[in-house]
Structures are given as structure tokens and as C-alpha cells.
mmCIF file of C-alpha atoms in Angstrom:
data_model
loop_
_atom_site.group_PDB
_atom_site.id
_atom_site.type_symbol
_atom_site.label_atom_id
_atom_site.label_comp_id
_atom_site.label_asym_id
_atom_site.label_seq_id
_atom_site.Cartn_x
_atom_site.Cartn_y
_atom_site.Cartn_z
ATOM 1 C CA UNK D 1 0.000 0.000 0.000
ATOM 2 C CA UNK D 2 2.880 2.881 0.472
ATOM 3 C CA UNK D 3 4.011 2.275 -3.316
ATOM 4 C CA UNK D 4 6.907 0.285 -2.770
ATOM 5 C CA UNK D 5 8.021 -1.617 -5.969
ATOM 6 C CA UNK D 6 9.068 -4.860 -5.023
ATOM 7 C CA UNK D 7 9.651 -6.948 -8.469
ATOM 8 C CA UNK D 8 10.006 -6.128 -11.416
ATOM 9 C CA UNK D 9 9.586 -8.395 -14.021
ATOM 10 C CA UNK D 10 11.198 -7.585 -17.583
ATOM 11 C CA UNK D 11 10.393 -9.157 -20.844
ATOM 12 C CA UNK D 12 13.220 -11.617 -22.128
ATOM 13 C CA UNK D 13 13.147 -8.840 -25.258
ATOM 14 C CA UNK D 14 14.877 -6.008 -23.159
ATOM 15 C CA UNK D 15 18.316 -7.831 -23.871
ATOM 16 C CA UNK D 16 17.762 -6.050 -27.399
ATOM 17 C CA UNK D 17 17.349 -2.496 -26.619
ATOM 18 C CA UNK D 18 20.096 -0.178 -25.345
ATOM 19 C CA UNK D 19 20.037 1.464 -22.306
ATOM 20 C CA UNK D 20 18.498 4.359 -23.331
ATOM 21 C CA UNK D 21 15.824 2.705 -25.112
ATOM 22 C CA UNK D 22 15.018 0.714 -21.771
ATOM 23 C CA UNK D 23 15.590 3.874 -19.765
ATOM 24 C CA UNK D 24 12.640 6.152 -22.177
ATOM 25 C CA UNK D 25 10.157 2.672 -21.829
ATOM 26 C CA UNK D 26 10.339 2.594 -18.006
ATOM 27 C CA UNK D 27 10.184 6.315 -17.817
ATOM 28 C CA UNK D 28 6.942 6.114 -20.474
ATOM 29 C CA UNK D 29 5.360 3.583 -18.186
ATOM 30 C CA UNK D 30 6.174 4.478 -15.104
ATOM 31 C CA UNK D 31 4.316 8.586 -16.263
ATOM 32 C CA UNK D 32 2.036 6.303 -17.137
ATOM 33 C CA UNK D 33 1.275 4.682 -14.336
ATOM 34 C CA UNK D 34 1.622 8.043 -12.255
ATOM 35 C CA UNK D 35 -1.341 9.704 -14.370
ATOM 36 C CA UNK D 36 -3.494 6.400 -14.042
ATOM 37 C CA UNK D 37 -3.205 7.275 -9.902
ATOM 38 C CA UNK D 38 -4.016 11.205 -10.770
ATOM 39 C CA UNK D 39 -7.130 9.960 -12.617
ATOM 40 C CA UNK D 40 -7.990 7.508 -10.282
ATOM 41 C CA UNK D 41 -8.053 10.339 -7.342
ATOM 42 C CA UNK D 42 -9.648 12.820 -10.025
ATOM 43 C CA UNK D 43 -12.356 10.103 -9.873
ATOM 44 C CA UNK D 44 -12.540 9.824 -6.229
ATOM 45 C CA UNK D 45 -12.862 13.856 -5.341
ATOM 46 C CA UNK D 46 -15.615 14.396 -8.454
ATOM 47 C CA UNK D 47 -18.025 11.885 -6.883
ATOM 48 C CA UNK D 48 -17.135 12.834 -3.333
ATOM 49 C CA UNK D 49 -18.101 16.557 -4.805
ATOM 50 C CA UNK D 50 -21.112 15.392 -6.620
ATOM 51 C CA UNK D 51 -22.255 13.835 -3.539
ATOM 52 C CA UNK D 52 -22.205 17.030 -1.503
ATOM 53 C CA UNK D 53 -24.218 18.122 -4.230
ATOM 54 C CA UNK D 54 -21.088 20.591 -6.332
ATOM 55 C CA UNK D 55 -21.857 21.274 -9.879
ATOM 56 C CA UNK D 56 -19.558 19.322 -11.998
ATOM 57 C CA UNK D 57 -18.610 21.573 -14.126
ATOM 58 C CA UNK D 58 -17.097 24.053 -11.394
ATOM 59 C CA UNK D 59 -16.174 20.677 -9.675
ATOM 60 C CA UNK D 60 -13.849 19.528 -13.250
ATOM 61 C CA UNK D 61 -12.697 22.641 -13.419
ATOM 62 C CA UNK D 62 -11.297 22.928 -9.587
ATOM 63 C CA UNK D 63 -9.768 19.302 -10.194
ATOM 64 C CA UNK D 64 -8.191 20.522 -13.503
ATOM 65 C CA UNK D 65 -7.272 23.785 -12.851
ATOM 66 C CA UNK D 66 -6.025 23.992 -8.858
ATOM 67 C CA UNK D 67 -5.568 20.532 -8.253
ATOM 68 C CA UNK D 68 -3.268 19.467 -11.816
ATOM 69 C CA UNK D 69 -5.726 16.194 -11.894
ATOM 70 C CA UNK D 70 -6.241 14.614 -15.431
ATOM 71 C CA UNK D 71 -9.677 13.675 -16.624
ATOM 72 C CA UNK D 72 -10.066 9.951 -16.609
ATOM 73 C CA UNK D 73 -10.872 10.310 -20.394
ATOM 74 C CA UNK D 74 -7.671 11.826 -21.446
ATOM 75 C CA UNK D 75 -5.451 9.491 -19.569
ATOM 76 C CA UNK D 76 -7.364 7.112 -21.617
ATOM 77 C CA UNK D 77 -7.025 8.623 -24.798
ATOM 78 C CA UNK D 78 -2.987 9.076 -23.596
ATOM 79 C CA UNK D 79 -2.860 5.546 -23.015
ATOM 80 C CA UNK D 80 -4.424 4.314 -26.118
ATOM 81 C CA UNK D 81 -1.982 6.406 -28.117
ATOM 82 C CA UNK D 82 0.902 4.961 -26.144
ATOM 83 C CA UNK D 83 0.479 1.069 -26.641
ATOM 84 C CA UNK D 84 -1.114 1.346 -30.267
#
């Protein structure tokens, strides 16, 4: 639960790719993975909000604007684009 990695578990096909090449794909999925959690928590605070009864408008555009949290959608749309 605090985030820890404790394995990681590479594909036999890393042994082809230089070290920078292997350096940009962890760094890809690892911003990945870190905009995944944003979304996840942008998720969390709209319903939260929508069940105090906050319009969601003003509520997406507190999480976009003053809290830096991604729409679910986008990361989607970010992801897609990533492993196509």
C-alpha cells in the first residue's frame, strides 16, 4: 500500500534495446502509471463533490485547474496512443 516496488519483471526482449531505449520505456510507463493514480483520485474527489451536491462543471474545473488532476478520459485517450 505505500508504493513500494518490489519486483520487477522484464520481458526476455529487453536484452535487445540499449540502455536508453530501456531507460525512455520505463520512464513512459512508469508517467504512465503516475497519471493512471491522478485519474484515479480525479475520480474519487468528483463523486465525493457530486455527492455534496457541487456542480460538476465548477467541480472539473477545480480538479483541472487547482488541483493538476487529469480527466479519466484523457489518460485514456494518452494511453491508447501509447500502446497502439
Amino acid at each position: 500500500m505505500s508504493g513500494l516496488v518490489v519486483r520487477v519483471i522484464l520481458s526476455p526482449d529487453v536484452v535487445t534495446m540499449t540502455e536508453r531505449e530501456l531507460s525512455d520505456e520505463i520512464r513512459a510507463v512508469t508517467t504512465m502509471a503516475r497519471l493512471q493514480a491522478l485519474a484515479g483520485q480525479h475520480v474519487v474527489i468528483a463523486n465525493l463533490m457530486q455527492s455534496l451536491g457541487q456542480d460538476g462543471a465548477a467541480t472539473e474545473s477545480f480538479l483541472h485547474r487547482e488541483l493538476h488532476l487529469p480527466a479519466p478520459v484523457l489518460v485514456e485517450q494518452r494511453r491508447a496512443v501509447m500502446f497502439a
